[in-house]
Coordinates of C-alpha atoms and ligand atoms in Angstrom, one line a residue:
M462 CA -6.4 9.0 -2.4
V463 CA -4.9 7.3 0.7
K464 CA -1.6 5.4 -0.7
F465 CA 0.0 2.8 0.8
G466 CA 3.2 1.6 1.0
I467 CA 2.4 -1.9 2.3
L468 CA 6.4 -4.4 3.9
V469 CA 6.6 -8.2 4.0
S470 CA 8.7 -10.6 5.0
G471 CA 6.6 -13.9 3.6
T472 CA 4.0 -15.9 2.6
G473 CA 1.3 -11.7 2.3
T474 CA -2.3 -13.2 4.1
N475 CA -2.2 -10.1 5.0
L476 CA -1.4 -8.2 1.9
Q477 CA -3.8 -10.8 -0.2
A478 CA -6.9 -8.6 2.0
I479 CA -5.9 -5.3 1.7
L480 CA -5.5 -5.8 -2.0
D481 CA -8.9 -7.8 -2.5
A482 CA -10.5 -5.3 0.0
I483 CA -9.3 -2.7 -2.7
A484 CA -10.1 -4.9 -6.2
A485 CA -13.7 -5.5 -4.7
G486 CA -13.9 -1.7 -4.3
Q487 CA -14.1 -1.8 -0.5
L488 CA -10.8 -0.3 -0.5
P489 CA -11.3 2.9 -1.6
A490 CA -6.8 3.4 -1.1
E491 CA -3.9 2.2 -3.5
V492 CA -0.7 0.3 -2.7
G493 CA 2.1 2.6 -4.1
V494 CA 4.8 -0.4 -3.9
V495 CA 5.4 -3.1 -1.9
V496 CA 8.7 -3.7 -0.3
S497 CA 10.4 -7.2 0.9
N498 CA 13.3 -7.2 3.4
V499 CA 13.7 -11.2 1.8
P500 CA 13.8 -11.7 -1.7
G501 CA 11.4 -14.6 -4.0
V502 CA 8.7 -14.9 -1.8
L503 CA 5.5 -14.6 -2.1
A504 CA 3.9 -11.6 -0.9
L505 CA 6.4 -10.2 -3.9
E506 CA 4.4 -12.3 -6.1
R507 CA 1.3 -11.5 -5.0
A508 CA 1.6 -7.4 -5.8
E509 CA 3.0 -8.9 -9.2
R510 CA -0.4 -10.6 -9.9
A511 CA -1.9 -7.6 -8.7
G512 CA 0.5 -4.9 -11.0
V513 CA 1.6 -3.8 -8.1
P514 CA 5.2 -1.6 -7.8
T515 CA 7.1 -4.2 -5.8
R516 CA 11.2 -3.9 -3.8
T517 CA 13.3 -6.0 -2.5
L518 CA 15.8 -4.9 0.4
S519 CA 18.6 -7.4 1.8
H520 CA 19.0 -5.9 5.4
R521 CA 22.0 -8.3 4.9
D522 CA 23.3 -5.5 2.6
Y523 CA 23.1 -2.6 5.0
A524 CA 25.9 -2.3 7.6
S525 CA 23.4 -1.3 10.5
R526 CA 19.5 -1.3 10.7
A527 CA 19.5 2.3 10.4
E528 CA 21.6 2.3 6.8
F529 CA 18.4 -0.6 6.5
D530 CA 16.3 1.8 7.5
A531 CA 17.1 5.3 5.3
A532 CA 17.2 2.9 1.7
L533 CA 13.6 1.9 3.1
V534 CA 12.9 5.1 3.1
R535 CA 14.1 6.4 0.2
V536 CA 11.7 4.0 -1.6
L537 CA 8.8 4.4 -0.1
E538 CA 9.4 8.4 -0.4
E539 CA 9.8 7.3 -4.4
A540 CA 6.3 6.1 -4.5
G541 CA 4.6 8.8 -2.5
V542 CA 3.0 6.5 -0.2
D543 CA 1.2 8.5 2.5
W544 CA 1.1 5.4 5.3
V545 CA 3.1 2.4 6.0
V546 CA 1.6 -1.0 6.9
L547 CA 4.2 -3.8 8.2
A548 CA 2.3 -6.8 6.9
G549 CA 3.3 -9.5 8.1
F550 CA 6.8 -7.8 8.3
M551 CA 9.9 -9.1 10.8
R552 CA 11.9 -6.8 11.1
L553 CA 12.4 -3.5 14.5
L554 CA 12.4 -0.6 11.9
T555 CA 14.8 2.2 14.0
P556 CA 13.4 5.7 15.1
T557 CA 15.3 6.9 11.9
F558 CA 12.2 4.7 9.9
L559 CA 10.0 6.4 12.0
R560 CA 10.6 9.5 12.4
A561 CA 9.6 10.0 8.6
F562 CA 6.4 8.4 9.1
P563 CA 5.5 9.9 12.4
N564 CA 2.4 8.2 14.0
R565 CA 1.7 6.9 10.1
V566 CA 2.7 3.2 10.2
V567 CA 0.2 0.6 11.5
N568 CA 1.3 -3.4 12.3
V569 CA -1.3 -6.1 12.8
H570 CA -0.1 -8.4 15.8
P571 CA -1.9 -11.7 16.2
A572 CA -2.8 -11.4 19.9
L573 CA -4.2 -9.2 21.8
L574 CA -1.5 -6.7 23.0
P575 CA -0.2 -6.1 25.6
A576 CA -0.6 -9.7 25.8
F577 CA 2.1 -12.0 24.1
P578 CA 4.5 -9.4 22.1
G579 CA 7.0 -10.5 20.0
V580 CA 7.4 -13.6 18.0
N581 CA 5.7 -16.9 17.3
A582 CA 2.8 -14.4 19.6
Q583 CA 0.3 -16.7 18.7
Q584 CA 2.3 -19.8 19.6
Q585 CA 2.8 -18.0 23.7
A586 CA -1.7 -17.3 23.7
F587 CA -1.6 -21.3 22.7
D588 CA 0.6 -22.2 25.6
Y589 CA 0.1 -19.6 28.3
G590 CA -3.7 -21.9 27.6
V591 CA -6.0 -18.5 26.8
K592 CA -9.3 -18.6 27.1
V593 CA -9.7 -16.4 24.7
A594 CA -6.9 -15.0 21.8
G595 CA -6.6 -12.3 19.2
C596 CA -5.1 -10.1 17.3
T597 CA -4.0 -6.2 17.2
V598 CA -3.7 -3.5 14.6
H599 CA -1.1 -0.9 16.4
L600 CA 0.8 2.2 14.9
V601 CA 4.5 1.9 15.8
D602 CA 6.6 2.8 17.6
E603 CA 10.6 2.5 19.3
G604 CA 9.5 -1.2 20.8
T605 CA 8.8 -4.6 19.7
D606 CA 4.5 -3.9 19.3
T607 CA 4.4 -1.0 22.0
G608 CA 2.6 1.5 20.3
P609 CA -0.5 3.0 20.8
I610 CA -3.4 0.7 20.3
I611 CA -6.1 1.3 17.0
A612 CA -8.0 -2.3 17.1
Q613 CA -7.5 -5.7 18.1
R614 CA -10.7 -9.0 18.0
A615 CA -11.0 -11.5 19.8
V616 CA -10.7 -14.7 19.3
E617 CA -12.2 -18.1 21.0
V618 CA -9.8 -20.5 22.2
R619 CA -11.4 -24.3 21.2
D620 CA -10.9 -27.1 23.5
D621 CA -9.8 -28.9 20.7
D622 CA -7.5 -26.8 18.9
D623 CA -4.6 -27.2 18.0
L624 CA -2.6 -24.4 17.2
E625 CA -3.0 -24.3 14.0
A626 CA -6.7 -24.1 13.7
L627 CA -5.7 -21.0 16.3
R628 CA -3.3 -19.6 14.1
L629 CA -5.8 -19.7 11.1
R630 CA -8.6 -18.5 12.9
I631 CA -6.3 -15.4 14.2
L632 CA -5.2 -15.0 10.9
A633 CA -8.9 -14.4 9.5
Q634 CA -9.4 -12.3 11.9
E635 CA -6.4 -9.8 11.3
H636 CA -7.2 -10.3 7.3
A637 CA -11.1 -8.7 8.9
L638 CA -9.2 -5.9 11.5
L639 CA -6.3 -4.8 9.4
T640 CA -9.0 -4.1 5.9
D641 CA -11.2 -2.7 8.4
V642 CA -8.7 -0.1 10.5
L643 CA -7.3 1.1 6.8
R644 CA -10.6 1.4 5.7
S645 CA -10.8 4.2 8.8
I646 CA -7.2 5.9 7.4
A647 CA -8.3 6.0 3.7
L648 CA -12.2 7.9 4.7
G649 CA -10.9 9.7 7.8
G650 CA -7.9 9.2 9.7
L651 CA -7.3 8.5 12.6
R652 CA -6.4 10.9 15.4
V653 CA -3.5 10.3 18.4
E654 CA -4.5 12.0 21.6
S655 CA -2.0 12.2 24.6
S656 CA -3.8 11.2 28.5
G657 CA -2.9 11.4 30.9
D658 CA -1.4 8.5 32.4
G659 CA 1.2 9.1 29.5
R660 CA 0.1 6.1 26.9
P661 CA -1.1 8.5 23.8
K662 CA -5.1 6.9 22.6
V663 CA -6.4 6.6 19.0
R664 CA -9.3 7.1 17.5
I665 CA -10.6 7.1 14.3
E666 CA -12.0 9.8 12.4
S667 CA -15.2 9.2 11.3
P668 CA -15.8 10.3 7.6
Ligands
GRF969 C1 0.4 -12.9 10.7 O1 0.1 -13.5 12.0 C2 1.0 -11.6 10.7 O2 0.1 -11.3 12.3 C3 2.0 -11.9 11.5 O3 2.8 -12.9 10.6 C4 1.6 -13.7 10.2 C5 2.5 -13.9 8.9 O4 1.6 -12.4 8.3 N1 3.4 -10.5 11.3 P1 1.4 -12.7 6.0 O5 0.2 -14.1 5.8 O6 3.2 -13.2 5.7 O7 0.9 -11.7 6.5

């Protein structure tokens, strides 16, 4: 059974969606460990309530990004995870980390990449005045939200929306999209195809 390591930094609603899907028998996988870079966040409580091992690695305790990432890799390897999922994780990962899990790190981003990468993506879209927003699940590469796209979902922006209404509408789709992608990974895996124009394309393997 595929084992996921989940990295979190805060609220953990994406983590909760994964835990709920597993508990409901909709995601045939297990969570080996949940690691937060911030102590005491709600995401850690969610993991503990589900009986999932947790660790906190504060990036402030490490002299460099590479040293933090090396410690993170050790924790994930000790937990025997096959894939790493960034679920509201707010740090960039270095090549040190990505080399340990090549094409095996998945992130959920609250915008239709390549539009609005980086932080506060929902605010960027809202302020821009888009009529369609959404979310993306992608493989993580060394850039900021630039890795090969696995799946996306569009979300309508309504004229009477405020930022919070839009953020919540996107978040609900993040939960559905992320658990759908993890189910595909658990059942069949992903195939990354290099293509002529240089950007690799991700294909979901059918079970
Ligand atoms: C989500 O919108 C996620 O896309 C972004 O952080 C937000 C909070 O995620 N990276 P969560 O509730 O901590 O899972």
